[in-house]
């Protein structure tokens, strides 16, 4: 499970959520953030602490004979046993994909260009949406908050009606393939990325909107 905060408040909230999800599904949970998010200073409201359960889950190992059977081995030498274990994990992953997808949308109802961006770059994209609409370009944002499970269905739902999608990333393209898989060829998917500490400015992102929508008029 991978959560992508876009600021200091979400660094706090999603880290707490990651612990809850890891405990719920007994699987690793990761926070993926960038250098800007890690160094920014913002006001944060610290949530009330949650009380820890006195007697934790029945799968815990307490170092006694009673819980010895809870020791887990990842080695399954018999193919039949390993296959069943893989099926069990697959069922868990499908449950996570069904129940734990998080995303946010901004002005997507009538968007002709859907921008997909996560993390701190999504905050820059937010500021460009209104600028683009002031120029007559119908642009909207879908921000994945969980990059796994990925909001595949939400993105796919927009694919038949938008002219194009644009993945904006602080990378050379780590998410754009997920967007392409989600749309299944129903619309063009473009990519714009900066990396190495370079952050795209609002005007250069809006210029990408002009190029893409201009090419579809």
PDB file of C-alpha atoms in Angstrom:
ATOM      1  CA  UNK A   1       0.000   0.000   0.000  1.00  0.00           C
ATOM      2  CA  UNK A   2       1.525   3.319  -1.064  1.00  0.00           C
ATOM      3  CA  UNK A   3       0.200   6.714   0.012  1.00  0.00           C
ATOM      4  CA  UNK A   4       1.309   9.972  -1.610  1.00  0.00           C
ATOM      5  CA  UNK A   5       0.902  13.098   0.564  1.00  0.00           C
ATOM      6  CA  UNK A   6       0.921  16.546  -1.042  1.00  0.00           C
ATOM      7  CA  UNK A   7       1.820  18.560   2.044  1.00  0.00           C
ATOM      8  CA  UNK A   8       2.687  18.616   5.719  1.00  0.00           C
ATOM      9  CA  UNK A   9      -0.836  17.883   6.974  1.00  0.00           C
ATOM     10  CA  UNK A  10      -1.110  14.784   4.797  1.00  0.00           C
ATOM     11  CA  UNK A  11       2.381  13.688   5.826  1.00  0.00           C
ATOM     12  CA  UNK A  12       0.925  13.475   9.310  1.00  0.00           C
ATOM     13  CA  UNK A  13      -2.521  12.087   8.459  1.00  0.00           C
ATOM     14  CA  UNK A  14      -1.409   9.533   5.884  1.00  0.00           C
ATOM     15  CA  UNK A  15       1.434   8.251   8.036  1.00  0.00           C
ATOM     16  CA  UNK A  16      -1.083   7.472  10.764  1.00  0.00           C
ATOM     17  CA  UNK A  17      -3.357   5.877   8.173  1.00  0.00           C
ATOM     18  CA  UNK A  18      -0.462   3.790   6.869  1.00  0.00           C
ATOM     19  CA  UNK A  19       0.007   2.205  10.293  1.00  0.00           C
ATOM     20  CA  UNK A  20      -3.717   1.403  10.460  1.00  0.00           C
ATOM     21  CA  UNK A  21      -3.729  -0.142   6.981  1.00  0.00           C
ATOM     22  CA  UNK A  22      -0.584  -2.170   7.640  1.00  0.00           C
ATOM     23  CA  UNK A  23      -2.186  -3.515  10.796  1.00  0.00           C
ATOM     24  CA  UNK A  24      -5.538  -4.181   9.116  1.00  0.00           C
ATOM     25  CA  UNK A  25      -4.154  -6.105   6.142  1.00  0.00           C
ATOM     26  CA  UNK A  26      -0.869  -7.356   7.598  1.00  0.00           C
ATOM     27  CA  UNK A  27       1.046  -5.914   4.688  1.00  0.00           C
ATOM     28  CA  UNK A  28       3.676  -3.192   4.301  1.00  0.00           C
ATOM     29  CA  UNK A  29       2.429   0.368   3.848  1.00  0.00           C
ATOM     30  CA  UNK A  30       4.679   3.041   2.367  1.00  0.00           C
ATOM     31  CA  UNK A  31       4.663   6.835   2.274  1.00  0.00           C
ATOM     32  CA  UNK A  32       6.046   8.182  -1.012  1.00  0.00           C
ATOM     33  CA  UNK A  33       7.081  11.816  -0.752  1.00  0.00           C
ATOM     34  CA  UNK A  34       9.525  14.194  -2.403  1.00  0.00           C
ATOM     35  CA  UNK A  35      12.215  16.488  -1.089  1.00  0.00           C
ATOM     36  CA  UNK A  36       9.979  19.557  -1.177  1.00  0.00           C
ATOM     37  CA  UNK A  37       7.285  17.930   0.944  1.00  0.00           C
ATOM     38  CA  UNK A  38       9.935  16.683   3.343  1.00  0.00           C
ATOM     39  CA  UNK A  39      11.346  20.178   3.899  1.00  0.00           C
ATOM     40  CA  UNK A  40       8.273  22.414   3.735  1.00  0.00           C
ATOM     41  CA  UNK A  41       6.977  24.227   6.813  1.00  0.00           C
ATOM     42  CA  UNK A  42       3.212  24.409   7.220  1.00  0.00           C
ATOM     43  CA  UNK A  43       0.717  24.555  10.047  1.00  0.00           C
ATOM     44  CA  UNK A  44      -0.352  21.027  10.979  1.00  0.00           C
ATOM     45  CA  UNK A  45      -3.257  19.978  13.133  1.00  0.00           C
ATOM     46  CA  UNK A  46      -2.160  16.897  15.070  1.00  0.00           C
ATOM     47  CA  UNK A  47      -5.039  14.407  15.360  1.00  0.00           C
ATOM     48  CA  UNK A  48      -6.015  12.979  18.711  1.00  0.00           C
ATOM     49  CA  UNK A  49      -3.966   9.851  19.480  1.00  0.00           C
ATOM     50  CA  UNK A  50      -5.732   6.548  19.154  1.00  0.00           C
ATOM     51  CA  UNK A  51      -5.631   4.200  22.152  1.00  0.00           C
ATOM     52  CA  UNK A  52      -3.734   0.987  21.536  1.00  0.00           C
ATOM     53  CA  UNK A  53      -5.698  -2.204  22.090  1.00  0.00           C
ATOM     54  CA  UNK A  54      -4.798  -3.946  25.346  1.00  0.00           C
ATOM     55  CA  UNK A  55      -4.906  -7.393  23.798  1.00  0.00           C
ATOM     56  CA  UNK A  56      -3.790  -7.218  20.193  1.00  0.00           C
ATOM     57  CA  UNK A  57      -4.642  -9.477  17.277  1.00  0.00           C
ATOM     58  CA  UNK A  58      -4.614 -13.228  17.588  1.00  0.00           C
ATOM     59  CA  UNK A  59      -1.801 -13.399  15.008  1.00  0.00           C
ATOM     60  CA  UNK A  60       0.759 -11.693  17.288  1.00  0.00           C
ATOM     61  CA  UNK A  61       3.842 -13.535  18.466  1.00  0.00           C
ATOM     62  CA  UNK A  62       4.341 -12.954  22.183  1.00  0.00           C
ATOM     63  CA  UNK A  63       7.351 -15.220  22.706  1.00  0.00           C
ATOM     64  CA  UNK A  64       5.387 -17.941  24.466  1.00  0.00           C
ATOM     65  CA  UNK A  65       4.370 -21.495  23.617  1.00  0.00           C
ATOM     66  CA  UNK A  66       0.773 -20.484  23.012  1.00  0.00           C
ATOM     67  CA  UNK A  67       1.668 -18.199  20.079  1.00  0.00           C
ATOM     68  CA  UNK A  68       4.492 -20.310  18.671  1.00  0.00           C
ATOM     69  CA  UNK A  69       2.273 -21.400  15.788  1.00  0.00           C
ATOM     70  CA  UNK A  70       2.046 -17.748  14.710  1.00  0.00           C
ATOM     71  CA  UNK A  71       5.668 -17.738  13.567  1.00  0.00           C
ATOM     72  CA  UNK A  72       5.521 -17.163   9.819  1.00  0.00           C
ATOM     73  CA  UNK A  73       7.755 -18.723   7.205  1.00  0.00           C
ATOM     74  CA  UNK A  74       7.808 -17.414   3.670  1.00  0.00           C
ATOM     75  CA  UNK A  75       9.298 -20.653   2.374  1.00  0.00           C
ATOM     76  CA  UNK A  76       6.848 -23.052   0.735  1.00  0.00           C
ATOM     77  CA  UNK A  77       8.745 -25.928  -0.815  1.00  0.00           C
ATOM     78  CA  UNK A  78       5.698 -27.777  -2.111  1.00  0.00           C
ATOM     79  CA  UNK A  79       4.244 -26.179  -5.286  1.00  0.00           C
ATOM     80  CA  UNK A  80       0.688 -27.013  -4.250  1.00  0.00           C
ATOM     81  CA  UNK A  81       1.156 -25.256  -0.912  1.00  0.00           C
ATOM     82  CA  UNK A  82       2.849 -22.255  -2.505  1.00  0.00           C
ATOM     83  CA  UNK A  83       0.065 -21.910  -5.064  1.00  0.00           C
ATOM     84  CA  UNK A  84      -2.570 -21.780  -2.343  1.00  0.00           C
ATOM     85  CA  UNK A  85      -0.517 -19.190  -0.465  1.00  0.00           C
ATOM     86  CA  UNK A  86      -0.284 -17.067  -3.614  1.00  0.00           C
ATOM     87  CA  UNK A  87      -4.051 -17.308  -4.099  1.00  0.00           C
ATOM     88  CA  UNK A  88      -4.504 -16.153  -0.503  1.00  0.00           C
ATOM     89  CA  UNK A  89      -2.276 -13.133  -1.080  1.00  0.00           C
ATOM     90  CA  UNK A  90      -4.069 -12.356  -4.327  1.00  0.00           C
ATOM     91  CA  UNK A  91      -7.414 -12.310  -2.521  1.00  0.00           C
ATOM     92  CA  UNK A  92      -5.979  -9.878   0.016  1.00  0.00           C
ATOM     93  CA  UNK A  93      -4.596  -7.576  -2.682  1.00  0.00           C
ATOM     94  CA  UNK A  94      -7.965  -7.553  -4.455  1.00  0.00           C
ATOM     95  CA  UNK A  95      -9.668  -6.641  -1.179  1.00  0.00           C
ATOM     96  CA  UNK A  96      -7.261  -3.716  -0.743  1.00  0.00           C
ATOM     97  CA  UNK A  97      -7.896  -2.578  -4.313  1.00  0.00           C
ATOM     98  CA  UNK A  98     -11.642  -2.733  -3.705  1.00  0.00           C
ATOM     99  CA  UNK A  99     -11.725  -0.897  -0.375  1.00  0.00           C
ATOM    100  CA  UNK A 100      -8.732   1.400   0.005  1.00  0.00           C
ATOM    101  CA  UNK A 101      -8.428   3.532  -3.149  1.00  0.00           C
ATOM    102  CA  UNK A 102      -8.093   7.227  -2.291  1.00  0.00           C
ATOM    103  CA  UNK A 103      -8.141  10.095  -4.788  1.00  0.00           C
ATOM    104  CA  UNK A 104      -9.313  13.677  -5.153  1.00  0.00           C
ATOM    105  CA  UNK A 105     -10.871  15.469  -8.132  1.00  0.00           C
ATOM    106  CA  UNK A 106     -11.007  19.159  -9.039  1.00  0.00           C
ATOM    107  CA  UNK A 107     -13.203  20.543 -11.821  1.00  0.00           C
ATOM    108  CA  UNK A 108     -13.401  17.250 -13.683  1.00  0.00           C
ATOM    109  CA  UNK A 109     -17.143  17.281 -14.507  1.00  0.00           C
ATOM    110  CA  UNK A 110     -16.752  19.075 -17.849  1.00  0.00           C
ATOM    111  CA  UNK A 111     -13.011  18.666 -18.359  1.00  0.00           C
ATOM    112  CA  UNK A 112     -11.721  18.096 -21.881  1.00  0.00           C
ATOM    113  CA  UNK A 113      -8.197  17.552 -20.568  1.00  0.00           C
ATOM    114  CA  UNK A 114      -7.761  15.507 -17.405  1.00  0.00           C
ATOM    115  CA  UNK A 115      -4.474  16.039 -15.571  1.00  0.00           C
ATOM    116  CA  UNK A 116      -3.302  13.226 -13.298  1.00  0.00           C
ATOM    117  CA  UNK A 117      -0.724  14.296 -10.716  1.00  0.00           C
ATOM    118  CA  UNK A 118       0.231  13.242  -7.195  1.00  0.00           C
ATOM    119  CA  UNK A 119       2.356  14.621  -4.398  1.00  0.00           C
ATOM    120  CA  UNK A 120       3.564  18.199  -4.254  1.00  0.00           C
ATOM    121  CA  UNK A 121       3.347  18.687  -8.029  1.00  0.00           C
ATOM    122  CA  UNK A 122      -0.421  18.234  -7.744  1.00  0.00           C
ATOM    123  CA  UNK A 123      -0.528  21.458  -5.716  1.00  0.00           C
ATOM    124  CA  UNK A 124       1.099  23.287  -8.596  1.00  0.00           C
ATOM    125  CA  UNK A 125      -1.421  21.737 -10.975  1.00  0.00           C
ATOM    126  CA  UNK A 126      -4.285  22.948  -8.770  1.00  0.00           C
ATOM    127  CA  UNK A 127      -3.151  26.519  -9.307  1.00  0.00           C
ATOM    128  CA  UNK A 128      -2.987  26.016 -13.065  1.00  0.00           C
ATOM    129  CA  UNK A 129      -6.551  24.746 -13.456  1.00  0.00           C
ATOM    130  CA  UNK A 130      -8.195  28.110 -12.811  1.00  0.00           C
ATOM    131  CA  UNK A 131      -5.599  29.857 -14.973  1.00  0.00           C
ATOM    132  CA  UNK A 132      -6.328  27.472 -17.832  1.00  0.00           C
ATOM    133  CA  UNK A 133     -10.086  27.890 -17.472  1.00  0.00           C
ATOM    134  CA  UNK A 134      -9.675  31.679 -17.524  1.00  0.00           C
ATOM    135  CA  UNK A 135      -8.188  31.144 -20.989  1.00  0.00           C
ATOM    136  CA  UNK A 136     -11.150  29.007 -22.029  1.00  0.00           C
ATOM    137  CA  UNK A 137      -9.461  25.623 -21.625  1.00  0.00           C
ATOM    138  CA  UNK A 138     -11.561  23.037 -19.798  1.00  0.00           C
ATOM    139  CA  UNK A 139      -8.954  21.330 -17.632  1.00  0.00           C
ATOM    140  CA  UNK A 140      -9.521  19.235 -14.520  1.00  0.00           C
ATOM    141  CA  UNK A 141      -7.320  17.390 -12.030  1.00  0.00           C
ATOM    142  CA  UNK A 142      -7.499  13.880 -10.639  1.00  0.00           C
ATOM    143  CA  UNK A 143      -5.007  13.443  -7.798  1.00  0.00           C
ATOM    144  CA  UNK A 144      -4.168   9.906  -6.688  1.00  0.00           C
ATOM    145  CA  UNK A 145      -3.710   9.831  -2.910  1.00  0.00           C
ATOM    146  CA  UNK A 146      -3.016   6.124  -3.005  1.00  0.00           C
ATOM    147  CA  UNK A 147      -0.683   5.354  -5.896  1.00  0.00           C
ATOM    148  CA  UNK A 148      -1.276   1.723  -4.976  1.00  0.00           C
ATOM    149  CA  UNK A 149      -4.010   0.788  -5.036  1.00  0.00           C
ATOM    150  CA  UNK A 150      -4.168   3.071  -8.068  1.00  0.00           C
ATOM    151  CA  UNK A 151      -7.462   4.855  -8.900  1.00  0.00           C
ATOM    152  CA  UNK A 152      -7.750   2.921 -12.145  1.00  0.00           C
ATOM    153  CA  UNK A 153     -11.544   2.851 -12.279  1.00  0.00           C
ATOM    154  CA  UNK A 154     -11.880   6.569 -11.567  1.00  0.00           C
ATOM    155  CA  UNK A 155      -9.456   7.435 -14.369  1.00  0.00           C
ATOM    156  CA  UNK A 156     -11.053   4.935 -16.743  1.00  0.00           C
ATOM    157  CA  UNK A 157     -14.466   6.517 -16.165  1.00  0.00           C
ATOM    158  CA  UNK A 158     -13.183   9.810 -17.641  1.00  0.00           C
ATOM    159  CA  UNK A 159     -11.439   8.250 -20.634  1.00  0.00           C
ATOM    160  CA  UNK A 160     -14.419   8.018 -23.039  1.00  0.00           C
ATOM    161  CA  UNK A 161     -15.404  11.678 -22.706  1.00  0.00           C
ATOM    162  CA  UNK A 162     -12.144  13.656 -22.426  1.00  0.00           C
ATOM    163  CA  UNK A 163     -10.027  14.671 -25.392  1.00  0.00           C
ATOM    164  CA  UNK A 164      -6.805  13.666 -23.663  1.00  0.00           C
ATOM    165  CA  UNK A 165      -5.067  13.048 -20.361  1.00  0.00           C
ATOM    166  CA  UNK A 166      -1.784  14.447 -19.101  1.00  0.00           C
ATOM    167  CA  UNK A 167       0.369  12.863 -16.399  1.00  0.00           C
ATOM    168  CA  UNK A 168       2.503  15.490 -14.657  1.00  0.00           C
ATOM    169  CA  UNK A 169       5.250  14.046 -12.473  1.00  0.00           C
ATOM    170  CA  UNK A 170       8.475  14.869 -10.680  1.00  0.00           C
ATOM    171  CA  UNK A 171      10.136  12.000 -12.523  1.00  0.00           C
ATOM    172  CA  UNK A 172      10.878  10.707 -15.989  1.00  0.00           C
ATOM    173  CA  UNK A 173       7.536   8.886 -16.001  1.00  0.00           C
ATOM    174  CA  UNK A 174       6.768   6.493 -13.165  1.00  0.00           C
ATOM    175  CA  UNK A 175       2.973   6.887 -13.181  1.00  0.00           C
ATOM    176  CA  UNK A 176       2.147   7.574 -16.809  1.00  0.00           C
ATOM    177  CA  UNK A 177       2.066   3.868 -17.696  1.00  0.00           C
ATOM    178  CA  UNK A 178      -0.556   3.288 -14.987  1.00  0.00           C
ATOM    179  CA  UNK A 179      -2.676   6.014 -16.565  1.00  0.00           C
ATOM    180  CA  UNK A 180      -2.281   4.458 -20.020  1.00  0.00           C
ATOM    181  CA  UNK A 181      -3.291   1.058 -18.689  1.00  0.00           C
ATOM    182  CA  UNK A 182      -6.347   2.617 -17.054  1.00  0.00           C
ATOM    183  CA  UNK A 183      -7.631   4.332 -20.219  1.00  0.00           C
ATOM    184  CA  UNK A 184      -7.077   1.244 -22.417  1.00  0.00           C
ATOM    185  CA  UNK A 185      -6.485   3.350 -25.520  1.00  0.00           C
ATOM    186  CA  UNK A 186      -9.776   5.251 -25.241  1.00  0.00           C
ATOM    187  CA  UNK A 187      -7.966   8.622 -25.294  1.00  0.00           C
ATOM    188  CA  UNK A 188      -4.425   9.907 -25.812  1.00  0.00           C
ATOM    189  CA  UNK A 189      -2.209  10.056 -22.716  1.00  0.00           C
ATOM    190  CA  UNK A 190       0.566  12.646 -22.623  1.00  0.00           C
ATOM    191  CA  UNK A 191       3.411  13.057 -20.176  1.00  0.00           C
ATOM    192  CA  UNK A 192       5.267  16.033 -18.747  1.00  0.00           C
ATOM    193  CA  UNK A 193       7.935  15.580 -16.108  1.00  0.00           C
ATOM    194  CA  UNK A 194      10.814  17.337 -14.397  1.00  0.00           C
ATOM    195  CA  UNK A 195      13.374  15.620 -12.190  1.00  0.00           C
ATOM    196  CA  UNK A 196      16.611  16.024 -10.267  1.00  0.00           C
ATOM    197  CA  UNK A 197      15.127  18.687  -8.025  1.00  0.00           C
ATOM    198  CA  UNK A 198      13.670  20.709 -10.893  1.00  0.00           C
ATOM    199  CA  UNK A 199      10.041  21.673 -10.278  1.00  0.00           C
ATOM    200  CA  UNK A 200       7.698  22.732 -13.096  1.00  0.00           C
ATOM    201  CA  UNK A 201       6.280  26.220 -12.865  1.00  0.00           C
ATOM    202  CA  UNK A 202       2.616  26.960 -13.400  1.00  0.00           C
ATOM    203  CA  UNK A 203       3.157  28.734 -16.724  1.00  0.00           C
ATOM    204  CA  UNK A 204       5.079  25.848 -18.272  1.00  0.00           C
ATOM    205  CA  UNK A 205       2.353  23.399 -17.237  1.00  0.00           C
ATOM    206  CA  UNK A 206      -0.321  25.647 -18.740  1.00  0.00           C
ATOM    207  CA  UNK A 207       1.745  25.725 -21.932  1.00  0.00           C
ATOM    208  CA  UNK A 208       1.425  21.930 -22.045  1.00  0.00           C
ATOM    209  CA  UNK A 209      -2.352  22.340 -21.839  1.00  0.00           C
ATOM    210  CA  UNK A 210      -2.272  24.741 -24.791  1.00  0.00           C
ATOM    211  CA  UNK A 211      -0.211  22.342 -26.880  1.00  0.00           C
ATOM    212  CA  UNK A 212      -2.448  19.347 -26.129  1.00  0.00           C
ATOM    213  CA  UNK A 213      -5.832  21.044 -26.515  1.00  0.00           C
ATOM    214  CA  UNK A 214      -4.638  23.059 -29.488  1.00  0.00           C
ATOM    215  CA  UNK A 215      -3.753  19.821 -31.193  1.00  0.00           C
ATOM    216  CA  UNK A 216      -7.289  18.515 -30.690  1.00  0.00           C
ATOM    217  CA  UNK A 217      -9.229  21.543 -31.962  1.00  0.00           C
TER     218      UNK A 217
END
